Coordinates of C-alpha atoms in Angstrom, one line a residue:
X533 CA -21.2 -74.6 -57.2
X534 CA -24.8 -75.7 -56.7
X535 CA -26.1 -72.2 -57.5
X536 CA -23.6 -71.9 -60.4
X537 CA -25.2 -75.1 -61.9
X538 CA -28.7 -73.9 -61.2
X539 CA -28.0 -70.5 -62.8
X540 CA -26.5 -72.1 -65.9
X541 CA -29.2 -74.7 -66.4
X542 CA -32.0 -72.3 -65.7
X543 CA -30.8 -69.3 -67.6
X544 CA -29.5 -70.9 -70.8
X545 CA -32.8 -72.3 -72.1
X546 CA -34.4 -68.8 -71.7
X547 CA -31.9 -66.8 -73.7
X548 CA -33.7 -67.4 -77.0
X549 CA -36.9 -66.2 -75.4
X550 CA -35.2 -63.1 -74.0
X551 CA -33.6 -62.3 -77.4
X552 CA -36.9 -62.6 -79.2
X553 CA -38.5 -60.3 -76.5
X554 CA -35.8 -57.7 -77.0
X555 CA -36.1 -57.8 -80.8
X556 CA -32.5 -59.1 -81.1
X557 CA -32.8 -62.7 -82.5
X558 CA -30.1 -61.8 -85.1
X559 CA -27.6 -61.1 -82.4
X560 CA -28.4 -64.3 -80.4
X561 CA -25.1 -65.9 -81.4
X562 CA -23.3 -63.0 -79.8
X563 CA -25.4 -63.3 -76.6
X564 CA -24.8 -67.1 -76.4
X565 CA -21.1 -66.8 -77.2
X566 CA -20.4 -63.8 -74.9
X567 CA -20.5 -66.0 -71.7
X568 CA -17.9 -68.5 -73.0
X569 CA -15.7 -65.7 -74.4
X570 CA -15.7 -63.8 -71.1
X571 CA -15.0 -66.9 -69.1
X572 CA -11.5 -66.9 -70.8
X573 CA -10.8 -63.5 -69.2
X574 CA -12.3 -64.5 -65.8
X575 CA -10.3 -67.7 -65.7
X576 CA -7.0 -66.1 -66.4
X577 CA -7.6 -63.2 -63.9
X578 CA -8.8 -65.7 -61.2
X579 CA -5.8 -68.0 -61.7
X580 CA -3.2 -65.2 -61.3
X581 CA -5.1 -63.7 -58.4
X582 CA -5.3 -67.0 -56.6
X583 CA -1.6 -67.6 -57.0
X584 CA -0.7 -64.1 -55.7
X585 CA -3.1 -63.9 -52.7
X586 CA -4.9 -67.1 -52.3
X587 CA -8.3 -68.3 -53.6
X588 CA -10.5 -66.3 -51.1
X589 CA -10.5 -62.9 -52.8
X590 CA -11.2 -64.0 -56.4
X591 CA -13.9 -66.3 -55.1
X592 CA -15.5 -63.4 -53.2
X593 CA -15.3 -61.2 -56.3
X594 CA -16.7 -63.9 -58.5
X595 CA -19.9 -64.5 -56.4
X596 CA -20.5 -60.8 -55.8
X597 CA -20.1 -60.0 -59.5
X598 CA -22.4 -62.9 -60.4
X599 CA -25.3 -61.2 -58.5
X600 CA -24.6 -57.8 -60.1
X601 CA -24.5 -59.3 -63.7
X602 CA -27.7 -61.3 -63.2
X603 CA -29.4 -58.0 -62.3
X604 CA -28.0 -56.4 -65.4
X605 CA -29.4 -59.1 -67.5
X606 CA -32.8 -59.1 -65.7
X607 CA -33.3 -55.4 -66.3
X608 CA -32.2 -55.5 -70.0
X609 CA -34.1 -53.1 -72.3
X610 CA -31.9 -53.9 -75.4
X611 CA -30.2 -57.0 -76.7
X612 CA -26.9 -55.3 -76.2
X613 CA -27.5 -54.9 -72.5
X614 CA -28.3 -58.6 -72.3
X615 CA -25.1 -59.4 -74.2
X616 CA -23.2 -57.2 -71.7
X617 CA -24.8 -59.0 -68.8
X618 CA -23.9 -62.4 -70.2
X619 CA -20.3 -61.2 -70.9
X620 CA -19.8 -60.0 -67.3
X621 CA -21.4 -63.1 -66.0
X622 CA -18.9 -65.1 -67.9
X623 CA -16.1 -63.2 -66.2
X624 CA -17.7 -64.0 -62.8
X625 CA -18.1 -67.7 -63.7
X626 CA -14.4 -67.9 -64.7
X627 CA -13.4 -66.4 -61.4
X628 CA -15.6 -68.8 -59.4
X629 CA -14.6 -71.9 -61.3
X630 CA -10.8 -71.3 -61.1
X631 CA -11.0 -70.1 -57.5
X632 CA -12.9 -73.3 -56.4
X633 CA -10.3 -75.5 -58.1
X634 CA -7.4 -73.5 -56.7
X635 CA -8.9 -73.6 -53.2
X636 CA -9.2 -77.4 -53.3
X637 CA -5.6 -77.7 -54.5
X638 CA -4.4 -75.3 -51.8
X639 CA -6.5 -76.5 -48.9
X640 CA -7.4 -80.2 -49.1
X641 CA -5.0 -83.0 -48.4
X642 CA -3.9 -85.1 -51.4
X643 CA -6.2 -88.1 -50.7
X644 CA -9.3 -86.0 -50.5
X645 CA -9.0 -83.8 -53.6
X646 CA -10.5 -86.2 -56.1
X647 CA -13.5 -86.8 -53.8
X648 CA -13.9 -83.0 -53.3
X649 CA -14.0 -82.5 -57.0
X650 CA -16.6 -85.3 -57.5
X651 CA -18.7 -83.5 -54.9
X652 CA -18.5 -80.4 -57.0
X653 CA -19.9 -82.4 -59.9
X654 CA -22.6 -83.8 -57.7
X655 CA -23.7 -80.2 -57.0
X656 CA -25.2 -80.2 -60.6
X657 CA -27.5 -83.1 -60.0
X658 CA -30.4 -81.3 -58.4
X659 CA -30.1 -78.3 -60.8
X660 CA -30.2 -80.6 -63.8
X661 CA -33.5 -82.1 -62.5
X662 CA -35.2 -78.9 -61.3
X663 CA -33.5 -76.0 -63.1
X664 CA -34.9 -76.2 -66.7
X665 CA -38.6 -77.1 -65.8
X666 CA -38.7 -74.6 -62.9
X667 CA -37.3 -71.9 -65.1
X668 CA -39.7 -72.7 -67.9
X669 CA -42.7 -72.7 -65.5
X670 CA -41.7 -69.3 -64.1
X671 CA -41.0 -67.8 -67.5
X672 CA -44.4 -69.1 -68.8
X673 CA -46.3 -67.8 -65.7
X674 CA -44.6 -64.5 -65.4
X675 CA -41.5 -63.5 -67.4
X676 CA -37.9 -64.6 -68.2
X677 CA -36.8 -61.6 -66.2
X678 CA -38.2 -63.1 -63.0
X679 CA -35.9 -66.1 -63.5
X680 CA -32.9 -63.8 -63.6
X681 CA -34.1 -61.9 -60.5
X682 CA -34.7 -65.2 -58.7
X683 CA -31.3 -66.6 -59.4
X684 CA -29.7 -63.4 -58.4
X685 CA -31.6 -63.5 -55.1
X686 CA -30.5 -67.1 -54.4
X687 CA -26.9 -66.2 -55.2
X688 CA -26.9 -63.3 -52.9
X689 CA -26.7 -65.7 -49.9
X690 CA -23.3 -67.2 -50.7
X691 CA -22.1 -63.8 -51.9
X692 CA -22.9 -62.3 -48.5
X693 CA -21.3 -65.3 -46.8
X694 CA -18.1 -64.9 -48.8
X695 CA -17.8 -61.3 -48.0
X696 CA -18.7 -61.5 -44.3
X697 CA -17.2 -64.8 -43.2
X698 CA -14.0 -64.8 -45.2
X699 CA -12.9 -61.2 -45.0
X700 CA -11.1 -61.8 -41.7
X701 CA -9.0 -64.7 -42.9
X702 CA -5.5 -64.1 -44.2
X703 CA -5.1 -64.4 -47.9
X704 CA -2.1 -66.7 -48.4
X705 CA -1.0 -68.2 -51.7
X706 CA -0.2 -71.9 -51.9
X707 CA 3.0 -72.8 -50.1
X708 CA 6.0 -73.2 -52.3
X709 CA 6.7 -76.8 -53.2
X710 CA 10.2 -78.2 -53.4
X711 CA 11.4 -78.8 -56.9
X712 CA 10.6 -82.1 -58.6
X713 CA 7.5 -81.2 -60.5
X714 CA 7.5 -81.8 -64.2
X715 CA 6.7 -78.1 -64.7
X716 CA 9.3 -76.0 -62.9
X717 CA 8.7 -72.8 -64.8
X718 CA 5.3 -71.3 -65.4
X719 CA 4.6 -68.1 -67.2
X720 CA 1.7 -65.7 -66.4
X721 CA -0.3 -64.5 -69.4
X722 CA -0.6 -60.8 -70.1
X723 CA -3.9 -59.0 -69.7
X724 CA -4.0 -57.5 -73.2
X725 CA -3.6 -60.9 -74.7
X726 CA -6.5 -62.2 -72.5
X727 CA -8.8 -59.4 -73.6
X728 CA -7.8 -60.0 -77.3
X729 CA -8.6 -63.7 -77.1
X730 CA -12.0 -63.0 -75.3
X731 CA -13.0 -60.6 -78.1
X732 CA -11.7 -63.0 -80.7
X733 CA -13.8 -65.8 -79.3
X734 CA -17.0 -63.7 -79.4
X735 CA -16.3 -62.5 -83.0
X736 CA -15.6 -66.1 -84.2
X737 CA -18.8 -67.5 -82.7
X738 CA -20.8 -64.6 -84.1
X739 CA -19.1 -64.8 -87.5
X740 CA -20.0 -68.5 -88.2
X741 CA -23.7 -67.9 -87.5
X742 CA -24.4 -66.9 -91.1
X743 CA -22.8 -66.8 -94.6
X744 CA -22.4 -63.2 -95.8
X745 CA -19.5 -60.7 -96.1
X746 CA -20.0 -59.1 -92.7
X747 CA -20.1 -62.4 -90.8
X748 CA -17.1 -63.6 -92.8
X749 CA -15.1 -60.5 -91.9
X750 CA -16.0 -61.0 -88.2
X751 CA -15.0 -64.6 -88.3
X752 CA -11.7 -63.8 -90.1
X753 CA -10.7 -61.1 -87.6
X754 CA -11.6 -63.5 -84.7
X755 CA -9.5 -66.3 -86.2
X756 CA -6.5 -64.0 -86.8
X757 CA -6.7 -62.7 -83.2
X758 CA -6.9 -66.3 -81.8
X759 CA -3.9 -67.4 -83.8
X760 CA -1.9 -64.4 -82.7
X761 CA -2.8 -64.3 -79.0
X762 CA -4.2 -67.6 -77.8
X763 CA -0.7 -69.2 -77.5
X764 CA 0.3 -66.5 -75.0
X765 CA -2.4 -67.7 -72.6
X766 CA -1.3 -71.3 -72.5
X767 CA 1.8 -73.2 -71.4
X768 CA 4.6 -73.4 -73.9
X769 CA 4.4 -76.5 -76.3
X770 CA 0.6 -76.8 -75.7
X771 CA -0.2 -77.0 -79.4
X772 CA 2.5 -79.6 -79.9
X773 CA 1.1 -81.7 -77.0
X774 CA 4.3 -81.5 -75.0
X775 CA 4.5 -84.0 -72.1
X776 CA 3.0 -82.9 -68.8
X777 CA 1.0 -79.8 -68.3
X778 CA 1.0 -78.7 -72.0
X779 CA -0.6 -82.0 -73.2
X780 CA -3.1 -81.9 -70.2
X781 CA -4.2 -78.4 -71.2
X782 CA -4.6 -79.4 -74.9
X783 CA -6.7 -82.5 -74.0
X784 CA -9.0 -80.3 -71.9
X785 CA -9.6 -78.2 -75.1
X786 CA -10.2 -81.3 -77.3
X787 CA -12.6 -83.1 -75.0
X788 CA -14.6 -80.1 -73.9
X789 CA -14.9 -78.7 -77.4
X790 CA -16.2 -82.1 -78.7
X791 CA -18.6 -82.6 -75.8
X792 CA -20.2 -79.2 -75.8
X793 CA -20.5 -79.1 -79.5
X794 CA -22.3 -82.5 -79.4
X795 CA -24.5 -81.1 -76.7
X796 CA -25.4 -78.2 -79.0
X797 CA -26.1 -80.3 -82.1
X798 CA -28.0 -83.3 -80.7
X799 CA -30.9 -81.2 -79.3
X800 CA -31.0 -79.2 -82.5
X801 CA -31.3 -82.4 -84.5
X802 CA -34.0 -83.8 -82.2
X803 CA -36.0 -80.6 -82.6
X804 CA -35.6 -79.8 -86.2
X805 CA -34.8 -83.0 -88.1
X806 CA -36.4 -85.7 -85.9
X807 CA -39.3 -83.5 -84.6
X808 CA -39.4 -84.9 -81.1
X809 CA -41.3 -83.1 -78.3
X810 CA -39.4 -80.6 -76.2
X811 CA -39.6 -82.7 -73.1
X812 CA -37.4 -85.4 -74.8
X813 CA -34.7 -82.8 -75.3
X814 CA -35.0 -81.8 -71.7
X815 CA -34.5 -85.5 -70.7
X816 CA -31.3 -85.5 -72.8
X817 CA -29.8 -82.6 -70.7
X818 CA -31.0 -84.1 -67.4
X819 CA -29.6 -87.6 -68.3
X820 CA -26.3 -86.0 -69.4
X821 CA -25.9 -84.1 -66.1
X822 CA -26.7 -87.2 -64.0
X823 CA -24.3 -89.4 -66.1
X824 CA -21.5 -86.8 -65.7
X825 CA -22.0 -86.7 -61.9
X826 CA -22.1 -90.5 -61.6
X827 CA -19.0 -91.0 -63.6
X828 CA -17.2 -88.3 -61.6
X829 CA -18.2 -90.1 -58.4
X830 CA -16.7 -93.3 -59.8
X831 CA -13.4 -91.7 -60.8
X832 CA -13.1 -90.3 -57.3
X833 CA -12.9 -93.8 -56.0
X834 CA -10.5 -95.2 -58.6
X835 CA -7.6 -93.0 -57.8
X836 CA -5.6 -95.8 -56.2
X837 CA -6.4 -98.4 -58.8
X838 CA -6.3 -96.8 -62.3
X839 CA -3.7 -94.2 -63.4
X840 CA -5.3 -90.9 -64.3
X841 CA -4.1 -90.8 -67.9
X842 CA -5.8 -94.1 -68.5
X843 CA -9.1 -92.8 -67.2
X844 CA -8.7 -89.9 -69.7
X845 CA -8.2 -92.4 -72.6
X846 CA -11.2 -94.5 -71.4
X847 CA -13.3 -91.4 -71.2
X848 CA -12.3 -90.3 -74.7
X849 CA -13.1 -93.8 -76.1
X850 CA -16.6 -93.7 -74.5
X851 CA -17.1 -90.2 -76.1
X852 CA -16.1 -91.6 -79.5
X853 CA -18.7 -94.3 -79.1
X854 CA -21.3 -91.7 -78.2
X855 CA -20.6 -89.6 -81.3
X856 CA -20.9 -92.7 -83.4
X857 CA -24.4 -93.4 -81.9
X858 CA -25.4 -89.8 -82.6
X859 CA -24.2 -90.2 -86.2
X860 CA -26.4 -93.3 -86.6
X861 CA -29.4 -91.3 -85.5
X862 CA -29.1 -89.3 -88.8
X863 CA -30.6 -92.5 -90.4
X864 CA -34.4 -92.1 -90.2
X865 CA -34.9 -95.8 -89.2
X866 CA -32.9 -95.3 -86.0
X867 CA -35.1 -94.3 -83.1
X868 CA -34.5 -90.7 -81.8
X869 CA -34.1 -92.0 -78.3
X870 CA -30.7 -93.3 -79.3
X871 CA -29.6 -89.7 -79.8
X872 CA -30.7 -88.9 -76.2
X873 CA -28.6 -91.8 -75.0
X874 CA -25.6 -90.4 -77.0
X875 CA -25.5 -87.3 -74.8
X876 CA -25.6 -89.5 -71.6
X877 CA -22.8 -91.7 -73.0
X878 CA -20.6 -88.6 -73.8
X879 CA -21.3 -87.2 -70.4
X880 CA -19.9 -90.5 -68.8
X881 CA -16.7 -90.0 -70.8
X882 CA -16.5 -86.4 -69.6
X883 CA -17.2 -87.4 -66.0
X884 CA -14.1 -89.7 -66.2
X885 CA -11.8 -87.4 -68.2
X886 CA -12.5 -83.9 -66.9
X887 CA -11.7 -84.4 -63.2
X888 CA -8.7 -86.6 -64.2
X889 CA -7.3 -83.9 -66.4
X890 CA -7.6 -81.3 -63.6
X891 CA -5.9 -83.6 -61.2
X892 CA -3.1 -84.2 -63.7
X893 CA -2.7 -80.5 -64.3
X894 CA -1.9 -80.0 -60.6
X895 CA 0.3 -83.0 -60.5
X896 CA 2.5 -81.3 -63.1
X897 CA 2.4 -77.9 -61.4
X898 CA 4.1 -76.5 -58.2
X899 CA 1.8 -75.6 -55.4
X900 CA 2.4 -71.8 -55.8
X901 CA 1.3 -72.0 -59.5
X902 CA -1.8 -74.1 -59.2
X903 CA -3.9 -71.0 -59.7
X904 CA -2.2 -70.5 -63.1
X905 CA -2.7 -74.2 -64.0
X906 CA -6.4 -73.9 -63.2
X907 CA -6.6 -70.7 -65.2
X908 CA -4.9 -72.3 -68.2
X909 CA -7.3 -75.3 -68.0
X910 CA -10.3 -72.9 -68.0
X911 CA -8.8 -70.9 -70.9
X912 CA -8.2 -74.1 -72.8
X913 CA -11.7 -75.3 -72.2
X914 CA -13.2 -72.1 -73.5
X915 CA -10.9 -72.0 -76.5
X916 CA -11.8 -75.6 -77.3
X917 CA -15.5 -74.9 -77.1
X918 CA -15.1 -71.9 -79.3
X919 CA -12.9 -73.4 -82.0
X920 CA -14.6 -76.9 -82.3
X921 CA -18.1 -75.3 -82.3
X922 CA -17.0 -72.7 -84.8
X923 CA -15.5 -75.2 -87.3
X924 CA -18.4 -77.7 -86.9
X925 CA -20.9 -74.9 -87.3
X926 CA -19.2 -73.7 -90.5
X927 CA -19.3 -77.2 -91.9
X928 CA -22.9 -77.7 -90.8
X929 CA -23.9 -74.4 -92.5
X930 CA -22.1 -75.2 -95.7
X931 CA -23.7 -78.7 -96.0
X932 CA -27.1 -77.4 -95.1
X933 CA -27.0 -74.9 -97.9
X934 CA -26.1 -77.6 -100.4
X935 CA -28.7 -80.2 -99.2
X936 CA -32.5 -80.3 -99.1
X937 CA -32.4 -82.4 -96.0
X938 CA -30.8 -81.4 -92.7
X939 CA -29.7 -84.9 -91.8
X940 CA -26.5 -84.9 -94.0
X941 CA -25.4 -81.7 -92.3
X942 CA -25.8 -83.3 -88.9
X943 CA -23.9 -86.5 -90.1
X944 CA -21.0 -84.3 -91.3
X945 CA -20.9 -82.5 -88.0
X946 CA -20.7 -85.7 -86.0
X947 CA -18.1 -87.2 -88.2
X948 CA -16.0 -84.1 -87.7
X949 CA -16.2 -84.5 -83.9
X950 CA -14.4 -87.8 -84.1
X951 CA -11.2 -86.0 -84.9
X952 CA -10.7 -84.1 -81.6
X953 CA -11.9 -87.1 -79.6
X954 CA -9.6 -89.6 -81.4
X955 CA -6.7 -87.1 -80.9
X956 CA -7.4 -86.9 -77.1
X957 CA -7.4 -90.7 -76.8
X958 CA -4.1 -91.0 -78.7
X959 CA -2.4 -88.2 -76.7
X960 CA -3.6 -89.3 -73.2
X961 CA -0.3 -91.0 -72.5
X962 CA 1.5 -87.7 -72.7
X963 CA -0.3 -86.5 -69.6
X964 CA 1.1 -89.3 -67.5
X965 CA 2.7 -88.4 -64.1
X966 CA 6.1 -89.9 -63.7
X967 CA 6.1 -93.1 -61.6
X968 CA 2.3 -93.0 -61.4
X969 CA 2.0 -96.7 -61.8
X970 CA 4.4 -97.4 -59.0
X971 CA 2.6 -94.9 -56.7
X972 CA -0.8 -96.5 -57.5
X973 CA 0.6 -100.0 -56.9
X974 CA 1.8 -98.9 -53.4
X975 CA -1.6 -97.6 -52.5
X976 CA -0.7 -93.9 -52.8
X977 CA -2.8 -91.5 -54.9
X978 CA -1.5 -90.0 -58.1
X979 CA -1.6 -86.7 -56.3
X980 CA 1.3 -87.7 -54.1
X981 CA 3.6 -87.2 -57.1
X982 CA 3.0 -83.5 -57.0
X983 CA -0.5 -82.1 -56.4
X984 CA -3.9 -82.5 -58.2
X985 CA -7.2 -80.9 -59.1
X986 CA -10.4 -81.2 -61.0

């Protein structure tokens, strides 16, 4: 997880430089969206694999594939090769994320799972401090390719450990759990539907990057495919916020989509509309990563005091306040530093809500289907990021075309983000685990009701 965070925070800022170097700036939205689109596929594959044979094999495959795809990106001679590298890296990231969550659910005792997940979040602290400046220094001194090669070299160490140290251990899926979970029947998604949704996500993100017939056609095809196939990858009644796992999966989409869209637009506003130095934008990302890790640490120690669904509602409320602060920064008289603080505030909300939602997803899922639950959460997160970002970008592009100042477009984007966050706060009660209050009052963790995860 440490190297996953380092790779993400080091590589992402360099993608525009790589696209410019490869004469492919026009296809940059496809390169940026390929990772998220492919993580859908990786998450579903990893979840099914973890359920059938344990988390060891998909984790091994994920870290080995990560090394290979970083080398593909490092040796890119065209923008299409870079897009292919990012797409396959997304598959690897989906495998690793779901495998880690499933491994914690299958291996750790109930009272340690929340703390294990907070440790996973803490693994991002050092990468958030060192990743972006170190990658920028290396790219400026040598080349962006050296960053990809370097990250691949570092990742080779855990890849070798996964292959050599884990190959002799038996691959066992989670033990069957006696009935009593709120989700007694779980369906596995079909691979064709997963591929269709991954392609649709990439098409949608590419389509909203400009206003012309070609981009409109791509966006339309992407939306049609998402409407047709996305429900097949999620638990029944997800879009209706059915109680238990469906509502938990839906809230992951709403909160993740809102946060990562805010994380995309605040730096853009700081750079283009408020004209702040690049170092200020870097502080925004660093502060957000530290705030997320700190809030995750706090939630790991509140499991016996505050029910998980209430932590989700509190996190959503904090995120709503953060979006309001970002919207205020579209007023020229408000200092740009307030926008930086909005990212940290939103990260606090995510640090409380995200681990709680994962723990709730396992609490609603039998032990032998926790890989599926992790895959559904990963799929929901990717879909939420794709859809919320696409709708917000479309509004932003339309308002920008009709206004001489970029600030009204940013204001409209922030106001739109209130909708998914408010929905998450209102629906948090539907994720509640039965008798969670009684369990908390008796000193037992919410996990005792039927499992947990990130």
